[in-house]
Amino acid sequence: MLKKVGVVVLSAGFLFTIAWLPGWVGSGQPSEPGNDNENQKVKNIIYMIPDGFNADYATNYRLYKEEDVVWDEHMKGMYTTHSADSSITDSAAAGTAMATGYKTNNGVIGLDPEERELETILEASQESGMAAGLVATSTITHATPASFASHVKDRNNETAIAPQLLENEVDVLLGGGKNNFLPGSEGGNQESNHLIDQASDQNYAFVETRDALQDAEIDIEAGEKLLGLFADDALAPEMHRDETKEPSLADMTESAIGSLEEGEDGFFLMVEGSQIDWAGHANDAAWAMQDIAAFEAAVEEAIAFAEEDRETLVVVGGDHETGGMTVGMGENPEMNVDPSVLKNVTATGDHMASALNSDRSNINEVIGTYTDFELSESEIQTIRNADDAASAFNQVISDRASIGWTSTNHTGVNIPVYAYGPQAADFTGHLDNTDLPKIMAEVLGVELGG
């Protein structure tokens, strides 16, 4: 593996001295025990994927939060994301690349372009005796989590993905998508068997609420597993989660770590903040910021564990960017951006649109209920005359924060990677998304096959 060293060139003699000072690593910063230590063993990996997130999201979120973000000091490099058949990837091809180290075509999960099965970093970890877990705020059968433990030609075939997650005996599965585990007679998909019963036969404890998750205790060494399906479809956006009995992403991350850490041979855990991407598709800036906040809380759980454990590597990186989010928009003569105005937005654009009456005469009432804005007459007319009221709400709210958008789909820009823990410096420099699982396999000492 190529090690990249980033330093500021002052003088040859100074650099020579720096290079040989004990405790210094390729980032040019003194390492703390368990952070960037090239000689430290990696026992566990927590792979955290903020779907749709890139540097512009990171910048707007920092301005939204009005203080530093947990991953800021752990920035290591950037990576490219193209798929095998397109310069702009979808989540299936990106997830496959990030799980297997191989490119594939958009829409394909766990298979190469010739439909040959690819081994994932989760599967390779399991083969070495490690425990494994998947956590997501989407359905647990959605493209990104599916890419780590299933192999299908079509990402939309979630009822074919669900049994594979159980067949691969992933120890902890937490997210939405209960309908994909139920037969059609019980509200699920007609193609699905009663996989929850099957999971019970495989020694999975099954939970459906935040409280049940908090009370769940499993013994990994005794072969016990945990299946948490907290919604029929995807979980609620973070800003609507309190209206449900669903756990937060941080709750699920904490529970997953607590269960998996009991394994004697270490664990591999993938955690996805799924709905940052969905907010990007909708150009919904408030939804994006609040789901990033939920994702940051989950990263804080992971890093807190890694700080104490000192054998855990935490890697954070999105699968692609969504929406072409920009920091600033239009002419912006004041040269100012203020995402903090989004803190008092309490509903998605879709939710606000659903609250409109038939003639849209209650726009001010809806805005007053879910924001602290007072709309101008031109803003009211924008929403009243729009073909898509949800998009119009999102446009007006993004304009207030000076957050711009160039697309309602994915873009092909590079993505930042952050890493904390032993061997974190291995992620330094300009990479491709296929490099991430290869580095993980190397630091774990496992073989990642094709």
Tab-separated table of C-alpha atoms in Angstrom:
chain	number	residue	atom	x	y	z
A	1	MET	CA	0.000	0.000	0.000
A	2	LEU	CA	1.220	3.446	-0.869
A	3	LYS	CA	1.655	5.657	2.177
A	4	LYS	CA	1.176	9.347	1.520
A	5	VAL	CA	2.881	11.931	3.686
A	6	GLY	CA	1.474	15.459	3.898
A	7	VAL	CA	3.870	18.082	5.319
A	8	VAL	CA	4.589	21.762	4.936
A	9	VAL	CA	7.948	22.286	3.253
A	10	LEU	CA	10.069	24.574	5.423
A	11	SER	CA	13.551	23.198	5.023
A	12	ALA	CA	15.092	19.836	4.255
A	13	GLY	CA	16.805	19.662	7.639
A	14	PHE	CA	13.607	20.496	9.510
A	15	LEU	CA	11.627	17.888	7.607
A	16	PHE	CA	14.247	15.216	8.253
A	17	THR	CA	14.034	15.971	11.972
A	18	ILE	CA	10.225	15.907	11.959
A	19	ALA	CA	10.090	12.612	10.086
A	20	TRP	CA	11.969	10.800	12.816
A	21	LEU	CA	10.323	12.313	15.891
A	22	PRO	CA	8.579	9.546	17.877
A	23	GLY	CA	4.781	9.721	17.802
A	24	TRP	CA	4.527	11.577	14.488
A	25	VAL	CA	2.658	10.127	11.542
A	26	GLY	CA	1.963	10.940	7.925
A	27	SER	CA	-0.555	13.676	8.713
A	28	GLY	CA	2.212	15.840	10.198
A	29	GLN	CA	0.492	15.881	13.583
A	30	PRO	CA	1.450	14.185	16.852
A	31	SER	CA	-0.566	11.034	17.340
A	32	GLU	CA	-2.451	10.140	20.473
A	33	PRO	CA	-2.694	6.532	21.589
A	34	GLY	CA	-5.278	4.829	19.409
A	35	ASN	CA	-5.362	7.646	16.832
A	36	ASP	CA	-3.308	7.304	13.626
A	37	ASN	CA	-0.871	4.974	15.400
A	38	GLU	CA	0.797	2.963	12.653
A	39	ASN	CA	1.840	0.206	15.051
A	40	GLN	CA	-1.477	-0.228	16.834
A	41	LYS	CA	-3.552	-3.339	16.192
A	42	VAL	CA	-7.000	-2.969	14.593
A	43	LYS	CA	-9.514	-5.333	16.177
A	44	ASN	CA	-12.770	-3.632	15.198
A	45	ILE	CA	-13.916	-1.445	12.295
A	46	ILE	CA	-16.904	0.907	12.342
A	47	TYR	CA	-17.611	2.053	8.781
A	48	MET	CA	-19.954	5.048	8.786
A	49	ILE	CA	-21.564	6.154	5.530
A	50	PRO	CA	-23.482	9.455	5.332
A	51	ASP	CA	-25.330	8.750	2.080
A	52	GLY	CA	-25.229	11.717	-0.318
A	53	PHE	CA	-22.748	13.744	1.753
A	54	ASN	CA	-19.714	15.685	0.520
A	55	ALA	CA	-17.570	18.707	1.455
A	56	ASP	CA	-20.340	21.229	0.733
A	57	TYR	CA	-22.696	19.382	3.058
A	58	ALA	CA	-19.901	19.354	5.644
A	59	THR	CA	-19.376	23.113	5.303
A	60	ASN	CA	-23.060	23.997	5.466
A	61	TYR	CA	-23.518	21.699	8.455
A	62	ARG	CA	-20.634	23.360	10.309
A	63	LEU	CA	-22.270	26.759	9.678
A	64	TYR	CA	-25.630	25.320	10.736
A	65	LYS	CA	-24.173	23.947	13.956
A	66	GLU	CA	-22.103	27.117	14.549
A	67	GLU	CA	-19.207	25.124	15.972
A	68	ASP	CA	-16.715	22.446	14.993
A	69	VAL	CA	-18.011	19.033	13.972
A	70	VAL	CA	-16.773	15.755	15.448
A	71	TRP	CA	-15.174	14.563	12.203
A	72	ASP	CA	-13.392	17.836	11.309
A	73	GLU	CA	-10.102	16.975	12.998
A	74	HIS	CA	-10.085	13.498	11.454
A	75	MET	CA	-10.091	14.544	7.789
A	76	LYS	CA	-7.673	12.370	5.819
A	77	GLY	CA	-8.291	12.553	2.069
A	78	MET	CA	-10.735	12.479	-0.839
A	79	TYR	CA	-11.906	9.736	-3.162
A	80	THR	CA	-13.556	9.291	-6.547
A	81	THR	CA	-16.912	7.537	-6.900
A	82	HIS	CA	-17.659	6.680	-10.568
A	83	SER	CA	-19.264	3.318	-11.270
A	84	ALA	CA	-18.201	0.779	-13.901
A	85	ASP	CA	-20.691	2.112	-16.441
A	86	SER	CA	-21.146	5.774	-15.502
A	87	SER	CA	-19.230	8.824	-14.310
A	88	ILE	CA	-22.036	9.322	-11.769
A	89	THR	CA	-22.713	6.384	-9.488
A	90	ASP	CA	-25.899	5.234	-7.847
A	91	SER	CA	-25.956	3.892	-4.295
A	92	ALA	CA	-25.884	0.242	-5.354
A	93	ALA	CA	-22.695	0.531	-7.409
A	94	ALA	CA	-21.141	2.855	-4.828
A	95	GLY	CA	-22.069	0.546	-1.966
A	96	THR	CA	-20.643	-2.418	-3.844
A	97	ALA	CA	-17.365	-0.572	-4.490
A	98	MET	CA	-17.140	0.490	-0.842
A	99	ALA	CA	-17.926	-3.044	0.351
A	100	THR	CA	-15.925	-5.174	-2.085
A	101	GLY	CA	-13.172	-3.039	-3.609
A	102	TYR	CA	-14.541	-3.606	-7.135
A	103	LYS	CA	-16.517	-1.392	-9.507
A	104	THR	CA	-19.850	-2.551	-10.851
A	105	ASN	CA	-22.713	-1.146	-12.916
A	106	ASN	CA	-25.356	1.160	-11.487
A	107	GLY	CA	-28.227	-0.746	-9.924
A	108	VAL	CA	-26.177	-3.876	-9.181
A	109	ILE	CA	-25.380	-5.117	-5.673
A	110	GLY	CA	-22.490	-7.407	-4.768
A	111	LEU	CA	-21.842	-8.585	-8.333
A	112	ASP	CA	-19.305	-7.451	-10.915
A	113	PRO	CA	-20.414	-6.268	-14.402
A	114	GLU	CA	-20.327	-9.913	-15.581
A	115	GLU	CA	-22.622	-10.867	-12.672
A	116	ARG	CA	-19.941	-12.769	-10.789
A	117	GLU	CA	-20.339	-12.669	-7.020
A	118	LEU	CA	-17.949	-10.404	-5.104
A	119	GLU	CA	-16.876	-10.974	-1.520
A	120	THR	CA	-17.539	-8.044	0.798
A	121	ILE	CA	-15.411	-6.722	3.635
A	122	LEU	CA	-18.194	-7.779	6.037
A	123	GLU	CA	-18.145	-11.344	4.685
A	124	ALA	CA	-14.341	-11.476	4.795
A	125	SER	CA	-14.466	-10.287	8.403
A	126	GLN	CA	-16.972	-12.990	9.277
A	127	GLU	CA	-14.735	-15.635	7.708
A	128	SER	CA	-11.964	-14.581	10.092
A	129	GLY	CA	-14.286	-15.080	13.068
A	130	MET	CA	-15.402	-11.497	13.586
A	131	ALA	CA	-18.961	-10.507	14.466
A	132	ALA	CA	-20.796	-8.257	11.994
A	133	GLY	CA	-23.568	-5.677	11.984
A	134	LEU	CA	-25.533	-3.381	9.682
A	135	VAL	CA	-27.442	-0.260	10.753
A	136	ALA	CA	-29.436	2.134	8.554
A	137	THR	CA	-32.258	4.675	8.702
A	138	SER	CA	-33.574	3.328	5.386
A	139	THR	CA	-34.903	-0.179	5.029
A	140	ILE	CA	-32.133	-2.543	6.079
A	141	THR	CA	-32.513	-4.078	2.603
A	142	HIS	CA	-31.783	-0.772	0.846
A	143	ALA	CA	-28.836	-0.398	-1.530
A	144	THR	CA	-26.052	0.553	0.875
A	145	PRO	CA	-26.616	-1.961	3.695
A	146	ALA	CA	-27.544	-4.608	1.127
A	147	SER	CA	-24.183	-4.141	-0.611
A	148	PHE	CA	-22.350	-5.541	2.414
A	149	ALA	CA	-24.201	-8.843	2.759
A	150	SER	CA	-26.138	-9.684	-0.413
A	151	HIS	CA	-25.648	-10.259	-4.132
A	152	VAL	CA	-28.452	-9.329	-6.552
A	153	LYS	CA	-28.702	-7.979	-10.096
A	154	ASP	CA	-31.347	-5.400	-9.193
A	155	ARG	CA	-31.162	-3.228	-6.083
A	156	ASN	CA	-34.955	-2.903	-6.104
A	157	ASN	CA	-35.419	-6.600	-5.396
A	158	GLU	CA	-35.419	-6.052	-1.641
A	159	THR	CA	-37.404	-9.215	-0.956
A	160	ALA	CA	-34.504	-11.190	-2.447
A	161	ILE	CA	-32.037	-9.197	-0.346
A	162	ALA	CA	-33.805	-9.796	2.977
A	163	PRO	CA	-33.273	-13.586	3.119
A	164	GLN	CA	-29.631	-13.171	2.114
A	165	LEU	CA	-29.009	-10.950	5.139
A	166	LEU	CA	-30.239	-13.814	7.326
A	167	GLU	CA	-28.465	-16.495	5.294
A	168	ASN	CA	-25.208	-14.588	5.795
A	169	GLU	CA	-25.967	-14.555	9.534
A	170	VAL	CA	-25.230	-10.889	10.076
A	171	ASP	CA	-25.244	-10.714	13.868
A	172	VAL	CA	-26.945	-7.330	14.250
A	173	LEU	CA	-29.440	-5.883	11.742
A	174	LEU	CA	-31.104	-2.595	12.719
A	175	GLY	CA	-33.227	-0.331	10.518
A	176	GLY	CA	-36.539	-0.193	8.699
A	177	GLY	CA	-38.139	-2.512	6.170
A	178	LYS	CA	-40.265	-4.883	8.225
A	179	ASN	CA	-42.546	-5.463	5.230
A	180	ASN	CA	-39.661	-7.086	3.348
A	181	PHE	CA	-39.500	-9.767	6.046
A	182	LEU	CA	-43.242	-10.532	6.089
A	183	PRO	CA	-45.438	-12.525	3.694
A	184	GLY	CA	-48.031	-10.650	1.668
A	185	SER	CA	-50.876	-11.877	3.871
A	186	GLU	CA	-49.468	-9.826	6.734
A	187	GLY	CA	-48.927	-6.597	4.838
A	188	GLY	CA	-45.585	-7.472	3.328
A	189	ASN	CA	-44.453	-8.370	-0.165
A	190	GLN	CA	-46.110	-11.346	-1.852
A	191	GLU	CA	-42.699	-12.755	-2.810
A	192	SER	CA	-41.439	-12.895	0.773
A	193	ASN	CA	-41.649	-15.805	3.180
A	194	HIS	CA	-42.151	-15.102	6.882
A	195	LEU	CA	-38.510	-14.227	7.458
A	196	ILE	CA	-39.091	-12.975	10.999
A	197	ASP	CA	-40.075	-16.512	11.992
A	198	GLN	CA	-37.000	-17.783	10.181
A	199	ALA	CA	-34.873	-15.258	12.057
A	200	SER	CA	-36.262	-16.549	15.337
A	201	ASP	CA	-35.255	-20.067	14.337
A	202	GLN	CA	-31.741	-18.704	13.675
A	203	ASN	CA	-31.481	-17.357	17.234
A	204	TYR	CA	-32.282	-13.719	16.422
A	205	ALA	CA	-33.975	-11.650	19.099
A	206	PHE	CA	-36.582	-9.476	17.309
A	207	VAL	CA	-37.376	-5.898	18.451
A	208	GLU	CA	-39.622	-3.217	16.939
A	209	THR	CA	-39.378	-0.142	19.198
A	210	ARG	CA	-36.804	2.159	20.754
A	211	ASP	CA	-37.601	0.879	24.241
A	212	ALA	CA	-37.332	-2.766	23.198
A	213	LEU	CA	-33.957	-2.065	21.589
A	214	GLN	CA	-32.658	-0.455	24.755
A	215	ASP	CA	-33.751	-3.498	26.756
A	216	ALA	CA	-32.358	-6.052	24.298
A	217	GLU	CA	-29.396	-8.131	25.446
A	218	ILE	CA	-27.726	-10.792	23.338
A	219	ASP	CA	-24.735	-13.043	23.832
A	220	ILE	CA	-22.720	-12.978	20.617
A	221	GLU	CA	-20.395	-15.723	21.833
A	222	ALA	CA	-23.390	-17.978	22.428
A	223	GLY	CA	-24.601	-17.437	18.858
A	224	GLU	CA	-27.380	-15.008	19.735
A	225	LYS	CA	-28.216	-12.287	17.209
A	226	LEU	CA	-30.357	-9.145	17.034
A	227	LEU	CA	-32.897	-8.107	14.382
A	228	GLY	CA	-34.504	-4.694	14.847
A	229	LEU	CA	-37.090	-3.564	12.286
A	230	PHE	CA	-38.622	-0.340	13.527
A	231	ALA	CA	-40.892	0.611	10.618
A	232	ASP	CA	-42.722	-1.131	7.818
A	233	ASP	CA	-40.709	0.880	5.302
A	234	ALA	CA	-37.928	3.389	5.999
A	235	LEU	CA	-37.589	5.086	9.370
A	236	ALA	CA	-38.937	8.607	9.813
A	237	PRO	CA	-36.764	11.631	8.984
A	238	GLU	CA	-34.924	12.799	12.093
A	239	MET	CA	-37.142	15.877	12.492
A	240	HIS	CA	-40.222	13.603	12.730
A	241	ARG	CA	-38.686	10.778	14.771
A	242	ASP	CA	-40.100	11.959	18.110
A	243	GLU	CA	-43.574	11.356	16.695
A	244	THR	CA	-42.709	7.647	16.503
A	245	LYS	CA	-41.397	4.867	18.716
A	246	GLU	CA	-38.314	4.520	16.526
A	247	PRO	CA	-34.740	4.720	17.850
A	248	SER	CA	-32.346	7.366	16.591
A	249	LEU	CA	-29.313	6.458	14.501
A	250	ALA	CA	-27.180	7.095	17.593
A	251	ASP	CA	-29.415	4.739	19.630
A	252	MET	CA	-28.996	1.992	17.044
A	253	THR	CA	-25.249	2.577	16.780
A	254	GLU	CA	-24.819	2.402	20.547
A	255	SER	CA	-26.868	-0.803	20.754
A	256	ALA	CA	-25.035	-2.400	17.844
A	257	ILE	CA	-21.639	-1.641	19.350
A	258	GLY	CA	-22.776	-2.837	22.765
A	259	SER	CA	-23.887	-6.159	21.314
A	260	LEU	CA	-20.969	-6.702	18.925
A	261	GLU	CA	-18.170	-5.750	21.315
A	262	GLU	CA	-18.799	-8.917	23.297
A	263	GLY	CA	-17.356	-10.971	20.446
A	264	GLU	CA	-13.885	-12.210	21.328
A	265	ASP	CA	-12.504	-11.845	17.790
A	266	GLY	CA	-13.610	-8.286	17.119
A	267	PHE	CA	-16.363	-6.920	14.895
A	268	PHE	CA	-17.173	-5.122	11.656
A	269	LEU	CA	-20.068	-2.658	11.752
A	270	MET	CA	-21.483	-0.528	8.918
A	271	VAL	CA	-23.707	2.407	9.903
A	272	GLU	CA	-25.546	4.429	7.245
A	273	GLY	CA	-27.176	7.833	7.635
A	274	SER	CA	-29.463	6.994	4.727
A	275	GLN	CA	-31.738	10.004	4.544
A	276	ILE	CA	-29.140	12.714	3.987
A	277	ASP	CA	-29.325	11.455	0.407
A	278	TRP	CA	-33.118	11.622	0.306
A	279	ALA	CA	-33.028	15.197	1.576
A	280	GLY	CA	-30.582	15.996	-1.217
A	281	HIS	CA	-32.872	14.478	-3.845
A	282	ALA	CA	-35.662	16.705	-2.484
A	283	ASN	CA	-33.353	19.754	-2.210
A	284	ASP	CA	-34.617	19.965	1.369
A	285	ALA	CA	-31.871	21.814	3.250
A	286	ALA	CA	-33.483	21.612	6.690
A	287	TRP	CA	-34.045	17.858	6.412
A	288	ALA	CA	-30.431	17.440	5.277
A	289	MET	CA	-28.978	19.434	8.183
A	290	GLN	CA	-31.054	17.663	10.806
A	291	ASP	CA	-30.262	14.202	9.484
A	292	ILE	CA	-26.562	15.136	9.388
A	293	ALA	CA	-26.915	16.136	13.047
A	294	ALA	CA	-28.385	12.691	13.758
A	295	PHE	CA	-25.500	11.106	11.879
A	296	GLU	CA	-22.951	13.164	13.833
A	297	ALA	CA	-24.478	11.914	17.095
A	298	ALA	CA	-23.921	8.353	15.836
A	299	VAL	CA	-20.312	9.149	14.895
A	300	GLU	CA	-19.794	10.538	18.388
A	301	GLU	CA	-20.959	7.194	19.805
A	302	ALA	CA	-18.483	5.358	17.570
A	303	ILE	CA	-15.529	7.607	18.371
A	304	ALA	CA	-16.282	7.552	22.107
A	305	PHE	CA	-16.122	3.762	21.966
A	306	ALA	CA	-12.929	3.853	19.896
A	307	GLU	CA	-11.273	6.292	22.305
A	308	GLU	CA	-11.878	3.900	25.187
A	309	ASP	CA	-11.278	0.678	23.285
A	310	ARG	CA	-8.067	1.823	21.483
A	311	GLU	CA	-8.289	-1.066	19.001
A	312	THR	CA	-11.162	0.301	16.915
A	313	LEU	CA	-10.818	2.092	13.573
A	314	VAL	CA	-13.678	4.451	12.661
A	315	VAL	CA	-13.959	5.416	8.987
A	316	VAL	CA	-16.469	8.020	7.777
A	317	GLY	CA	-17.222	8.633	4.093
A	318	GLY	CA	-20.256	9.146	1.872
A	319	ASP	CA	-21.033	6.998	-1.135
A	320	HIS	CA	-21.630	9.981	-3.460
A	321	GLU	CA	-23.002	13.524	-3.374
A	322	THR	CA	-26.681	14.227	-3.944
A	323	GLY	CA	-28.348	17.403	-5.171
A	324	GLY	CA	-25.299	19.442	-6.049
A	325	MET	CA	-25.522	21.321	-2.763
A	326	THR	CA	-23.509	24.547	-2.724
A	327	VAL	CA	-22.409	26.936	-0.008
A	328	GLY	CA	-24.073	30.068	-1.328
A	329	MET	CA	-26.388	30.580	-4.280
A	330	GLY	CA	-27.338	33.040	-6.989
A	331	GLU	CA	-25.730	36.456	-7.082
A	332	ASN	CA	-25.601	36.588	-3.257
A	333	PRO	CA	-24.320	40.186	-3.150
A	334	GLU	CA	-23.871	40.063	0.631
A	335	MET	CA	-21.515	37.062	0.267
A	336	ASN	CA	-23.185	35.410	3.235
A	337	VAL	CA	-24.565	31.967	4.060
A	338	ASP	CA	-26.622	31.234	7.169
A	339	PRO	CA	-27.791	27.616	7.457
A	340	SER	CA	-28.431	28.215	11.178
A	341	VAL	CA	-31.806	29.684	10.183
A	342	LEU	CA	-32.848	26.095	9.456
A	343	LYS	CA	-32.702	25.072	13.117
A	344	ASN	CA	-36.326	26.066	13.698
A	345	VAL	CA	-37.700	24.209	10.680
A	346	THR	CA	-39.606	21.254	12.129
A	347	ALA	CA	-40.993	19.480	9.064
A	348	THR	CA	-39.840	18.313	5.657
A	349	GLY	CA	-41.087	20.046	2.530
A	350	ASP	CA	-43.183	16.964	1.755
A	351	HIS	CA	-44.849	17.176	5.155
A	352	MET	CA	-45.597	20.885	4.762
A	353	ALA	CA	-47.050	20.320	1.303
A	354	SER	CA	-49.339	17.619	2.707
A	355	ALA	CA	-50.713	20.179	5.195
A	356	LEU	CA	-51.896	22.574	2.466
A	357	ASN	CA	-55.582	22.815	1.702
A	358	SER	CA	-56.921	22.373	-1.824
A	359	ASP	CA	-56.566	26.011	-2.888
A	360	ARG	CA	-53.321	26.571	-0.962
A	361	SER	CA	-54.843	29.483	0.917
A	362	ASN	CA	-53.219	28.386	4.196
A	363	ILE	CA	-49.555	28.741	3.142
A	364	ASN	CA	-48.830	31.298	5.883
A	365	GLU	CA	-50.443	29.076	8.492
A	366	VAL	CA	-48.367	26.070	7.417
A	367	ILE	CA	-45.126	28.054	7.394
A	368	GLY	CA	-45.986	29.513	10.801
A	369	THR	CA	-46.593	26.036	12.200
A	370	TYR	CA	-43.357	24.470	10.991
A	371	THR	CA	-40.885	27.381	10.796
A	372	ASP	CA	-40.192	30.760	12.385
A	373	PHE	CA	-40.243	32.505	8.989
A	374	GLU	CA	-42.610	35.200	7.807
A	375	LEU	CA	-42.969	34.816	4.071
A	376	SER	CA	-42.914	37.675	1.631
A	377	GLU	CA	-45.725	37.983	-0.883
A	378	SER	CA	-43.412	36.773	-3.659
A	379	GLU	CA	-42.501	33.683	-1.621
A	380	ILE	CA	-46.174	32.944	-1.028
A	381	GLN	CA	-46.852	33.261	-4.747
A	382	THR	CA	-43.914	30.935	-5.526
A	383	ILE	CA	-45.485	28.211	-3.382
A	384	ARG	CA	-49.070	28.894	-4.515
A	385	ASN	CA	-48.206	28.715	-8.216
A	386	ALA	CA	-45.760	25.795	-8.091
A	387	ASP	CA	-46.542	22.489	-9.772
A	388	ASP	CA	-44.774	20.789	-6.856
A	389	ALA	CA	-45.560	22.492	-3.554
A	390	ALA	CA	-42.995	20.467	-1.604
A	391	SER	CA	-40.195	21.580	-3.927
A	392	ALA	CA	-41.412	25.154	-3.662
A	393	PHE	CA	-41.310	25.057	0.153
A	394	ASN	CA	-37.805	23.624	-0.040
A	395	GLN	CA	-36.692	26.282	-2.516
A	396	VAL	CA	-37.947	29.123	-0.348
A	397	ILE	CA	-36.339	27.660	2.789
A	398	SER	CA	-33.011	26.943	1.049
A	399	ASP	CA	-33.015	30.511	-0.291
A	400	ARG	CA	-33.368	31.806	3.277
A	401	ALA	CA	-30.191	29.891	4.200
A	402	SER	CA	-28.405	30.795	0.916
A	403	ILE	CA	-27.929	27.089	0.210
A	404	GLY	CA	-27.948	26.341	-3.512
A	405	TRP	CA	-28.728	23.177	-5.464
A	406	THR	CA	-27.792	22.178	-8.996
A	407	SER	CA	-29.599	18.841	-9.293
A	408	THR	CA	-32.224	16.539	-7.850
A	409	ASN	CA	-30.005	13.542	-8.494
A	410	HIS	CA	-26.489	12.369	-7.683
A	411	THR	CA	-23.396	14.217	-8.858
A	412	GLY	CA	-19.911	12.957	-9.629
A	413	VAL	CA	-17.790	15.081	-7.279
A	414	ASN	CA	-15.090	13.678	-4.996
A	415	ILE	CA	-15.999	12.722	-1.425
A	416	PRO	CA	-14.011	13.404	1.784
A	417	VAL	CA	-12.903	10.520	3.990
A	418	TYR	CA	-12.378	10.872	7.733
A	419	ALA	CA	-10.713	8.282	9.948
A	420	TYR	CA	-9.962	7.905	13.645
A	421	GLY	CA	-8.081	5.159	15.428
A	422	PRO	CA	-5.182	2.832	14.695
A	423	GLN	CA	-4.036	2.884	11.049
A	424	ALA	CA	-6.205	5.938	10.319
A	425	ALA	CA	-3.356	7.564	8.382
A	426	ASP	CA	-3.650	4.818	5.750
A	427	PHE	CA	-6.642	6.732	4.347
A	428	THR	CA	-4.562	9.847	3.624
A	429	GLY	CA	-4.442	11.289	0.112
A	430	HIS	CA	-6.385	10.960	-3.137
A	431	LEU	CA	-8.168	7.605	-3.286
A	432	ASP	CA	-10.932	5.789	-5.106
A	433	ASN	CA	-13.965	4.371	-3.284
A	434	THR	CA	-12.652	0.868	-4.052
A	435	ASP	CA	-9.554	1.618	-1.964
A	436	LEU	CA	-11.486	1.913	1.300
A	437	PRO	CA	-12.401	-1.777	1.817
A	438	LYS	CA	-8.972	-2.837	0.551
A	439	ILE	CA	-7.299	-0.712	3.236
A	440	MET	CA	-9.672	-2.108	5.848
A	441	ALA	CA	-8.902	-5.669	4.823
A	442	GLU	CA	-5.171	-4.994	5.039
A	443	VAL	CA	-5.284	-3.436	8.498
A	444	LEU	CA	-7.532	-6.253	9.764
A	445	GLY	CA	-5.273	-8.874	8.218
A	446	VAL	CA	-8.120	-10.498	6.291
A	447	GLU	CA	-8.205	-11.489	2.624
A	448	LEU	CA	-10.747	-9.672	0.460
A	449	GLY	CA	-11.368	-11.907	-2.553
A	450	GLY	CA	-13.121	-11.257	-5.862
